[in-house]
mmCIF file of N, CA, C and O in Angstrom:
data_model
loop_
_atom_site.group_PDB
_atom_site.id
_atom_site.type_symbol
_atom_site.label_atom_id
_atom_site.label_comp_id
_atom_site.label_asym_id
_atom_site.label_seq_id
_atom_site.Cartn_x
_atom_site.Cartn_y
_atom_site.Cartn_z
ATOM 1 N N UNK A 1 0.848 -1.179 0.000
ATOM 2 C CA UNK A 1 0.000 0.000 0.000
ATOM 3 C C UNK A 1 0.894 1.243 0.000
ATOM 4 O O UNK A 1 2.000 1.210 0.540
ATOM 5 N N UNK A 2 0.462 2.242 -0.549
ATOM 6 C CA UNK A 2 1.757 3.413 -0.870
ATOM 7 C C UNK A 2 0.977 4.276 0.084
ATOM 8 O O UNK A 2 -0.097 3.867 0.524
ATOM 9 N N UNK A 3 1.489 5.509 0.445
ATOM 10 C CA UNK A 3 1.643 6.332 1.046
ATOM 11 C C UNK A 3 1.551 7.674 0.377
ATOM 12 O O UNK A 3 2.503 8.454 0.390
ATOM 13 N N UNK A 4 0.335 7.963 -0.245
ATOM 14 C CA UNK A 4 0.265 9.145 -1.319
ATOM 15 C C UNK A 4 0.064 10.356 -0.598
ATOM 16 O O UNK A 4 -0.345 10.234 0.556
ATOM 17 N N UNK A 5 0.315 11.765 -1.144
ATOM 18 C CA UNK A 5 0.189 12.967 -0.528
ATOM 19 C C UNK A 5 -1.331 13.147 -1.107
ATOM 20 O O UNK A 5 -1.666 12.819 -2.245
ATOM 21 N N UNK A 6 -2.448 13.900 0.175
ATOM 22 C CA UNK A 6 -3.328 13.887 -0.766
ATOM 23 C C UNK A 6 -3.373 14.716 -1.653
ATOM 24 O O UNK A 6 -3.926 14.142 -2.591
ATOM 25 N N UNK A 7 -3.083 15.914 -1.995
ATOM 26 C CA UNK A 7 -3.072 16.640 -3.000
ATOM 27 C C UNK A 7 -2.709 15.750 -4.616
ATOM 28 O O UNK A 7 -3.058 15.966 -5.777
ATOM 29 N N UNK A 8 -2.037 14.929 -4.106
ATOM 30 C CA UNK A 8 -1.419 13.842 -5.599
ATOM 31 C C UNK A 8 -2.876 12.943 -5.520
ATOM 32 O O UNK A 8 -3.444 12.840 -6.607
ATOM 33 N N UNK A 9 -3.300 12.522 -4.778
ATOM 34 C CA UNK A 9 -4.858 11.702 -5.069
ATOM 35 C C UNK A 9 -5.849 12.803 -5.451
ATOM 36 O O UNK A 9 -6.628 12.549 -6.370
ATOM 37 N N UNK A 10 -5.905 13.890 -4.906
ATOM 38 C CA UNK A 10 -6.781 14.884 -5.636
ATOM 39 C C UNK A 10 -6.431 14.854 -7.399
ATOM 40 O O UNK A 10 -7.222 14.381 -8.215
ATOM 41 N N UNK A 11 -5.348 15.343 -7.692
ATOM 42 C CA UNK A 11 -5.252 15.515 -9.329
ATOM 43 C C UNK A 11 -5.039 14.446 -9.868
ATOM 44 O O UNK A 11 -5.209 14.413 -11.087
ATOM 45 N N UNK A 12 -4.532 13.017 -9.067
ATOM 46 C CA UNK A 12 -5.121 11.928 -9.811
ATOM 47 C C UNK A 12 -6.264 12.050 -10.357
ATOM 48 O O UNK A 12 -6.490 12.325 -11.535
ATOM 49 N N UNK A 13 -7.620 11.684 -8.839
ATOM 50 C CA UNK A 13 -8.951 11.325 -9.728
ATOM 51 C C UNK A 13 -9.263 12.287 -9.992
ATOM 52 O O UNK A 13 -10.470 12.102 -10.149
ATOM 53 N N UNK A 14 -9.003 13.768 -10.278
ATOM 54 C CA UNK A 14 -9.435 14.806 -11.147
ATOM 55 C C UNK A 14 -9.127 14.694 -12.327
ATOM 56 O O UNK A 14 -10.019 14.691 -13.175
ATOM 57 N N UNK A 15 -7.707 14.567 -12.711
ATOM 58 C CA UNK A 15 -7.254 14.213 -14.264
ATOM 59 C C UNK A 15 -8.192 12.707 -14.552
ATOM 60 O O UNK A 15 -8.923 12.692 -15.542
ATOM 61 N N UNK A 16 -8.144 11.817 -13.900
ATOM 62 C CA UNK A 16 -8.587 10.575 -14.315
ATOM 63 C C UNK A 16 -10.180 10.744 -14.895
ATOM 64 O O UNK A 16 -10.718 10.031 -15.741
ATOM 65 N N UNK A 17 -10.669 11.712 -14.300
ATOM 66 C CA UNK A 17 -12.215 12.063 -14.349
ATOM 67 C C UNK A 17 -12.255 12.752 -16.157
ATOM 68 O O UNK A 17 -13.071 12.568 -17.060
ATOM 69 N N UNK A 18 -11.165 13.455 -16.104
ATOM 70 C CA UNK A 18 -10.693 14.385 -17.221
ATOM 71 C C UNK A 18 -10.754 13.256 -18.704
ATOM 72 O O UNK A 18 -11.366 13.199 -19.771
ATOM 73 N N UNK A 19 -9.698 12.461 -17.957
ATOM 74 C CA UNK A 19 -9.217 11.657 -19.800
ATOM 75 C C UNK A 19 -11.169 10.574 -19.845
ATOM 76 O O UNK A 19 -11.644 10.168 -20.905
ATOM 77 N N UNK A 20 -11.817 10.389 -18.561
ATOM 78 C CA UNK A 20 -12.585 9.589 -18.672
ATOM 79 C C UNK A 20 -14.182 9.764 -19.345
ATOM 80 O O UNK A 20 -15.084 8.994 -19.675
ATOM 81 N N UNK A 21 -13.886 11.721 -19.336
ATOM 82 C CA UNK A 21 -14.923 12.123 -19.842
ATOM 83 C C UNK A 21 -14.634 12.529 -21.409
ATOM 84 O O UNK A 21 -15.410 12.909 -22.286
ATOM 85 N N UNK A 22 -13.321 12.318 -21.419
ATOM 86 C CA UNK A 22 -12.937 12.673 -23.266
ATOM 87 C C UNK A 22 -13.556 11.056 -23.538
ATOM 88 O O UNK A 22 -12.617 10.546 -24.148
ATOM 89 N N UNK A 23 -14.463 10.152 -23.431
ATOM 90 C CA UNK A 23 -14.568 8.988 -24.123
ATOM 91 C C UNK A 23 -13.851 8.567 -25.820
ATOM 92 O O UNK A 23 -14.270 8.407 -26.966
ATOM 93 N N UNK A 24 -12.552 8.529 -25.085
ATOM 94 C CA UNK A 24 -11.640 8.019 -25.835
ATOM 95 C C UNK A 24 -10.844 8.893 -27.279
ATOM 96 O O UNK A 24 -9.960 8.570 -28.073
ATOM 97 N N UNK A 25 -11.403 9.702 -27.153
ATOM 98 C CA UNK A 25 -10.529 11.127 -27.693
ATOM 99 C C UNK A 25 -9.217 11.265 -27.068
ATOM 100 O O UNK A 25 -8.652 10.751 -26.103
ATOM 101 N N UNK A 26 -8.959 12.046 -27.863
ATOM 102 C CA UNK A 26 -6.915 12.109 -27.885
ATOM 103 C C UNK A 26 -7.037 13.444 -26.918
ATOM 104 O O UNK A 26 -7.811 14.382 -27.106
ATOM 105 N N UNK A 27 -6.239 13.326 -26.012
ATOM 106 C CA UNK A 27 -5.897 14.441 -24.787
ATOM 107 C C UNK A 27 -5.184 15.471 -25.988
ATOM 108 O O UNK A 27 -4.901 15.095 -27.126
ATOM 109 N N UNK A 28 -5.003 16.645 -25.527
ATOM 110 C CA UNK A 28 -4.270 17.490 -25.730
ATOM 111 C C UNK A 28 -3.733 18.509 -25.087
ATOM 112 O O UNK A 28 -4.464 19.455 -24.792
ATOM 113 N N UNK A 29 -2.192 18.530 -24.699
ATOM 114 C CA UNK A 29 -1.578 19.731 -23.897
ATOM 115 C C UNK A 29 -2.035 19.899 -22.660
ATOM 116 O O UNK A 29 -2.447 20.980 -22.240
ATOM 117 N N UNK A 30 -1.976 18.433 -21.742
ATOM 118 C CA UNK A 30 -2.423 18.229 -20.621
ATOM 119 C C UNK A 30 -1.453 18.519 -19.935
ATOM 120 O O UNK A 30 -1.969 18.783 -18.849
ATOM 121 N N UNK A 31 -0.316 18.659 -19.824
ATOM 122 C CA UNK A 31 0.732 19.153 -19.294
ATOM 123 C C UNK A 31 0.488 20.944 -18.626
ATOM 124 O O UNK A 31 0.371 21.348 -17.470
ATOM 125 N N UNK A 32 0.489 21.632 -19.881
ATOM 126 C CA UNK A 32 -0.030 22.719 -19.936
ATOM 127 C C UNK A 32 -1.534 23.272 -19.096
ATOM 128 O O UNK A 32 -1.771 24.352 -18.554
ATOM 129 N N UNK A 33 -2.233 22.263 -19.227
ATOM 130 C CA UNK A 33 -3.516 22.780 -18.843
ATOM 131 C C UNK A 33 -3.065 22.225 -17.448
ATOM 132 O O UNK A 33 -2.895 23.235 -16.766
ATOM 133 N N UNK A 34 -2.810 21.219 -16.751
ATOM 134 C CA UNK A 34 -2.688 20.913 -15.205
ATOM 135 C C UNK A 34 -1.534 21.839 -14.313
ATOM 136 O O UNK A 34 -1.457 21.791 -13.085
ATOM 137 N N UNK A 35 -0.795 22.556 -15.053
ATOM 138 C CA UNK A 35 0.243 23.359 -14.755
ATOM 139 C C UNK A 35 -0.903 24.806 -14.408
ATOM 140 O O UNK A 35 -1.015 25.418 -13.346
ATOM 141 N N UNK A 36 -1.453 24.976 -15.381
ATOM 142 C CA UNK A 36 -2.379 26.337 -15.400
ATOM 143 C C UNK A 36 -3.039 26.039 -13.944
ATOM 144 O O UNK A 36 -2.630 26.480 -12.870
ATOM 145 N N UNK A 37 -4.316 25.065 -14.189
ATOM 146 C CA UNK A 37 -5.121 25.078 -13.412
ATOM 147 C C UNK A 37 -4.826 24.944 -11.788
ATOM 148 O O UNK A 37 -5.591 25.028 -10.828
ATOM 149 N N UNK A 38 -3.240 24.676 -11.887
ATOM 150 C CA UNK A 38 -2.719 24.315 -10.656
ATOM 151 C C UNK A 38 -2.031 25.616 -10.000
ATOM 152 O O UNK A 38 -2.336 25.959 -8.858
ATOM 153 N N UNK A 39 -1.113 26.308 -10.752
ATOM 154 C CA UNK A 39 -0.226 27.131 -10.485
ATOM 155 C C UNK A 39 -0.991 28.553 -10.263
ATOM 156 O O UNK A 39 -0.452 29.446 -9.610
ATOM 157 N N UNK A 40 -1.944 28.667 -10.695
ATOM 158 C CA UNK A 40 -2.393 30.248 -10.188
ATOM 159 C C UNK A 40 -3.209 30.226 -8.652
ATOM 160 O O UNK A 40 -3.232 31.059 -7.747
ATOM 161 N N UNK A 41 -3.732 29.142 -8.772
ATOM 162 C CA UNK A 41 -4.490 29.118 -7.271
ATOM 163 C C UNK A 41 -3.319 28.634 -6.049
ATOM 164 O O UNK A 41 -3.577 28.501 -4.852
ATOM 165 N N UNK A 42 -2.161 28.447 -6.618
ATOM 166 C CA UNK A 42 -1.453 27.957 -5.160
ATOM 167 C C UNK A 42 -0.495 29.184 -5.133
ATOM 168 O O UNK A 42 0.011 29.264 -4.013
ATOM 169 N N UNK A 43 -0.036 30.237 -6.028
ATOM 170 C CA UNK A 43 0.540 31.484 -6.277
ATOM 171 C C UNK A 43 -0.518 32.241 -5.293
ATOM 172 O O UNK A 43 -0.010 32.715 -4.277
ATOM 173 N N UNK A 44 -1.814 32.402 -5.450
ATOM 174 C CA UNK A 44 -2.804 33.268 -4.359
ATOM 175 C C UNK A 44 -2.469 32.897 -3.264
ATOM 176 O O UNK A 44 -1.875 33.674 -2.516
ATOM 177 N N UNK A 45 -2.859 31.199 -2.766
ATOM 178 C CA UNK A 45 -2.779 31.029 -1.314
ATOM 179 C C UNK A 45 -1.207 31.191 -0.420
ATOM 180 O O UNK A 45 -0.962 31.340 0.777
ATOM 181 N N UNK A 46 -0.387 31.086 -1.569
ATOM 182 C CA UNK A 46 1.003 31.186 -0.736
ATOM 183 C C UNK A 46 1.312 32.616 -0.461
ATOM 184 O O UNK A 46 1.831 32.967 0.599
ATOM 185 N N UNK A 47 0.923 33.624 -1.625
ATOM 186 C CA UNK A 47 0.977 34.717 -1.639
ATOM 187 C C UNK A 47 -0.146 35.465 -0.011
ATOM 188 O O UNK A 47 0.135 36.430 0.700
ATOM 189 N N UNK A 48 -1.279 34.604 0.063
ATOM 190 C CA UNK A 48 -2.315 35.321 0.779
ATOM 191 C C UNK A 48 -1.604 35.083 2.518
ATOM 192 O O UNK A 48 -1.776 35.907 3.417
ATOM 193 N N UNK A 49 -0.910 33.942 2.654
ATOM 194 C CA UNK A 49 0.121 33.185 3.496
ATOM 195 C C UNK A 49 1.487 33.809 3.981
ATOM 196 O O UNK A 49 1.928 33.842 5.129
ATOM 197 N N UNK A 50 2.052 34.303 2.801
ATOM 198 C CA UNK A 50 3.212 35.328 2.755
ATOM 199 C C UNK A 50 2.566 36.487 3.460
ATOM 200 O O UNK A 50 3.371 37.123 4.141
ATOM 201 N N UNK A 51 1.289 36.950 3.483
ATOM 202 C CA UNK A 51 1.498 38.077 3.530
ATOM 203 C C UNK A 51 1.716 39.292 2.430
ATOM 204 O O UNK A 51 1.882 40.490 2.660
ATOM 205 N N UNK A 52 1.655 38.478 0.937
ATOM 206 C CA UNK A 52 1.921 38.820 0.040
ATOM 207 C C UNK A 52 3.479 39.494 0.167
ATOM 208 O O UNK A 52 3.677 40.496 -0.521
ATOM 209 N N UNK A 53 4.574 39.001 0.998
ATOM 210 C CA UNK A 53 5.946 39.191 0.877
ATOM 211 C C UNK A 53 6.233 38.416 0.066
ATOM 212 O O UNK A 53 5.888 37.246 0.232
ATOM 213 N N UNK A 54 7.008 38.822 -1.156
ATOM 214 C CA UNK A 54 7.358 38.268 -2.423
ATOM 215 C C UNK A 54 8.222 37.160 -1.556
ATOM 216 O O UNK A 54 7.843 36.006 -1.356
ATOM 217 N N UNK A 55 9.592 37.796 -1.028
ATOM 218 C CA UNK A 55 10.569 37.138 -0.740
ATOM 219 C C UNK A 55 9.906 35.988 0.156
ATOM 220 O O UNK A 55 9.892 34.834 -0.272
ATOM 221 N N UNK A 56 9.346 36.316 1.425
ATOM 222 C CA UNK A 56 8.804 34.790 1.750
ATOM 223 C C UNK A 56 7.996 33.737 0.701
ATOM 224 O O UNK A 56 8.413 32.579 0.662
ATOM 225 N N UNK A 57 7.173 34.008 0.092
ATOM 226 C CA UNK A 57 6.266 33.699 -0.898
ATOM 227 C C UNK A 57 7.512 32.896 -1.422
ATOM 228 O O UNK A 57 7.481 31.716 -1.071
ATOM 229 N N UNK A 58 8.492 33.218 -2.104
ATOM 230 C CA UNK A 58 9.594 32.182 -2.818
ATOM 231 C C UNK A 58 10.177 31.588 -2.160
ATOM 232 O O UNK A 58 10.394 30.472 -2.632
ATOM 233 N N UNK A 59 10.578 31.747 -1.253
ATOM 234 C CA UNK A 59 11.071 31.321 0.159
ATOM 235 C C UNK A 59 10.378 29.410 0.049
ATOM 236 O O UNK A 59 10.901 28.345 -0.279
ATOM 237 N N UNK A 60 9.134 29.774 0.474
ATOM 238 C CA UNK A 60 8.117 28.556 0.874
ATOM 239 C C UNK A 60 7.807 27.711 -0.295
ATOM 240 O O UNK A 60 7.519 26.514 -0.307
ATOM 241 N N UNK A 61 7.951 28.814 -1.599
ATOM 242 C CA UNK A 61 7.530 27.711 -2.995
ATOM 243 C C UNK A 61 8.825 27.047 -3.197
ATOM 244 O O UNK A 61 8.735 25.942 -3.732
ATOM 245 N N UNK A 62 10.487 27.613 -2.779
ATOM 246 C CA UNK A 62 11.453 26.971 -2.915
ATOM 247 C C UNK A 62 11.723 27.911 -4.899
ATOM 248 O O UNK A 62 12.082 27.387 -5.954
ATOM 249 N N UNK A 63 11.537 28.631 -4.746
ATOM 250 C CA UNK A 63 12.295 28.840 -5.940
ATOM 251 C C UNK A 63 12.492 30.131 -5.902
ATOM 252 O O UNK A 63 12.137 30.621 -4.830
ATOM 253 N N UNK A 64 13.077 31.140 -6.935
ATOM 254 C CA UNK A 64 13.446 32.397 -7.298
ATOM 255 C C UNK A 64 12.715 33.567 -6.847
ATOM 256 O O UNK A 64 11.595 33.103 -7.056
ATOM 257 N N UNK A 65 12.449 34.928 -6.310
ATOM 258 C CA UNK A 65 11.819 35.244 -6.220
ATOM 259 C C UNK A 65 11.489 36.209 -7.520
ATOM 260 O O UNK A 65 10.393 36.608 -7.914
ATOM 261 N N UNK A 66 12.996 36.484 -8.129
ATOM 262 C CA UNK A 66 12.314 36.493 -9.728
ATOM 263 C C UNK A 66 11.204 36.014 -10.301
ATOM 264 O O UNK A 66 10.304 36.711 -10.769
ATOM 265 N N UNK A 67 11.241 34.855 -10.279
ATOM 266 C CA UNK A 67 10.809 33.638 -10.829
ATOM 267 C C UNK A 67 9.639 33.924 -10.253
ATOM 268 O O UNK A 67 8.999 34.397 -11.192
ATOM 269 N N UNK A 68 8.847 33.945 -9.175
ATOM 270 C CA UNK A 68 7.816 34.362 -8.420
ATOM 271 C C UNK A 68 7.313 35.210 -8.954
ATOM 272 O O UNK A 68 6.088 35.084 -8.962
ATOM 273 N N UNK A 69 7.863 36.504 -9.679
ATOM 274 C CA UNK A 69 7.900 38.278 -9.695
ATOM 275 C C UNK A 69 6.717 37.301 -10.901
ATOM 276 O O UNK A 69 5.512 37.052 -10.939
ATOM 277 N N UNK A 70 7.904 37.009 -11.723
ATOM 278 C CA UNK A 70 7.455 36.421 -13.218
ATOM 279 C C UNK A 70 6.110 35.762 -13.190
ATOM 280 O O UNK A 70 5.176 36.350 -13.734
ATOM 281 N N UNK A 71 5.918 34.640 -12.633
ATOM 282 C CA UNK A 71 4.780 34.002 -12.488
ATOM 283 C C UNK A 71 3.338 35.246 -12.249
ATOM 284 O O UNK A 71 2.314 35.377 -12.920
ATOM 285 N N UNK A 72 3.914 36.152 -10.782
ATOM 286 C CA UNK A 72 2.974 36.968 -10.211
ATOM 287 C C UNK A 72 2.247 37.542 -11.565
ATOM 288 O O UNK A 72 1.051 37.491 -11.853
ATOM 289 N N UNK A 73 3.272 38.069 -12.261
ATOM 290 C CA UNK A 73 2.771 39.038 -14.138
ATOM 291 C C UNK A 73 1.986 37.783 -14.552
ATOM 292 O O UNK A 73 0.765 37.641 -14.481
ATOM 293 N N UNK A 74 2.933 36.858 -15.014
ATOM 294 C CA UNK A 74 2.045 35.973 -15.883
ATOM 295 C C UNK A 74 0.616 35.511 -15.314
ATOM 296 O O UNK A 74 -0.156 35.041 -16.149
ATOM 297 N N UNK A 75 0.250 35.581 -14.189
ATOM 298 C CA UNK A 75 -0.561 35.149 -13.747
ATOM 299 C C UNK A 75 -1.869 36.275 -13.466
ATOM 300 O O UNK A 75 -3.028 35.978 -13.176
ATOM 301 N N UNK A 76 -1.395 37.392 -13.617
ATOM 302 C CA UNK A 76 -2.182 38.940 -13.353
ATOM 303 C C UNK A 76 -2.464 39.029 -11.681
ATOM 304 O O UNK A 76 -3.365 39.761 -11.271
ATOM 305 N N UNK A 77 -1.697 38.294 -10.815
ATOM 306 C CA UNK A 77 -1.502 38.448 -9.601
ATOM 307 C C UNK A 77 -1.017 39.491 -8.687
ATOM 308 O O UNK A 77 -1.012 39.583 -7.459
ATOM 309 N N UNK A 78 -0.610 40.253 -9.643
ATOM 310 C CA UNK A 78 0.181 41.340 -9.054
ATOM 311 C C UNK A 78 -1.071 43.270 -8.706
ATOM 312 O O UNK A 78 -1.827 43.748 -9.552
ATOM 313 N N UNK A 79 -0.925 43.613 -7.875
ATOM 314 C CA UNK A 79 -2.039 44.102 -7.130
ATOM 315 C C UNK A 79 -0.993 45.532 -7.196
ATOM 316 O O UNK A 79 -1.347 46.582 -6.659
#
């Protein structure tokens, strides 16, 4: 028996729900779309968490706070 995080069983049976309602149609740019649907709502809550301090905010995601700055634009997060 494995030991899953639940957030990884959440977008399991969410994606699984996904390819199960394409009845047998070809996925496309699922990569892309689970990155989207994922990355702007956890940019808010870390941001709402931070305090909206950039530098903590990257801090906790573990990456750049460039990289953060960047996302914040791409994402229209920025206030």
């Amino acid at each position: 028996m494995t030991n899953k995080h639940p957030i990884t069983e959440c977008i399991e049976t969410q994606l699984q729900g996904y390819l199960n309602d394409l009845k047998g149609m070809a996925p496309t740019d699922i990569y892309q779309m689970v990155l989207a649907v994922v990355e702007k709502p956890m940019l808010e809550l870390v941001m709402q968490h931070a305090k909206h301090n950039q530098s903590l905010a990257a801090q906790y995601l573990g990456i750049n706070r460039n990289t953060l700055h960047k996302k914040l634009v791409e994402h229209q997060l920025l206030k």
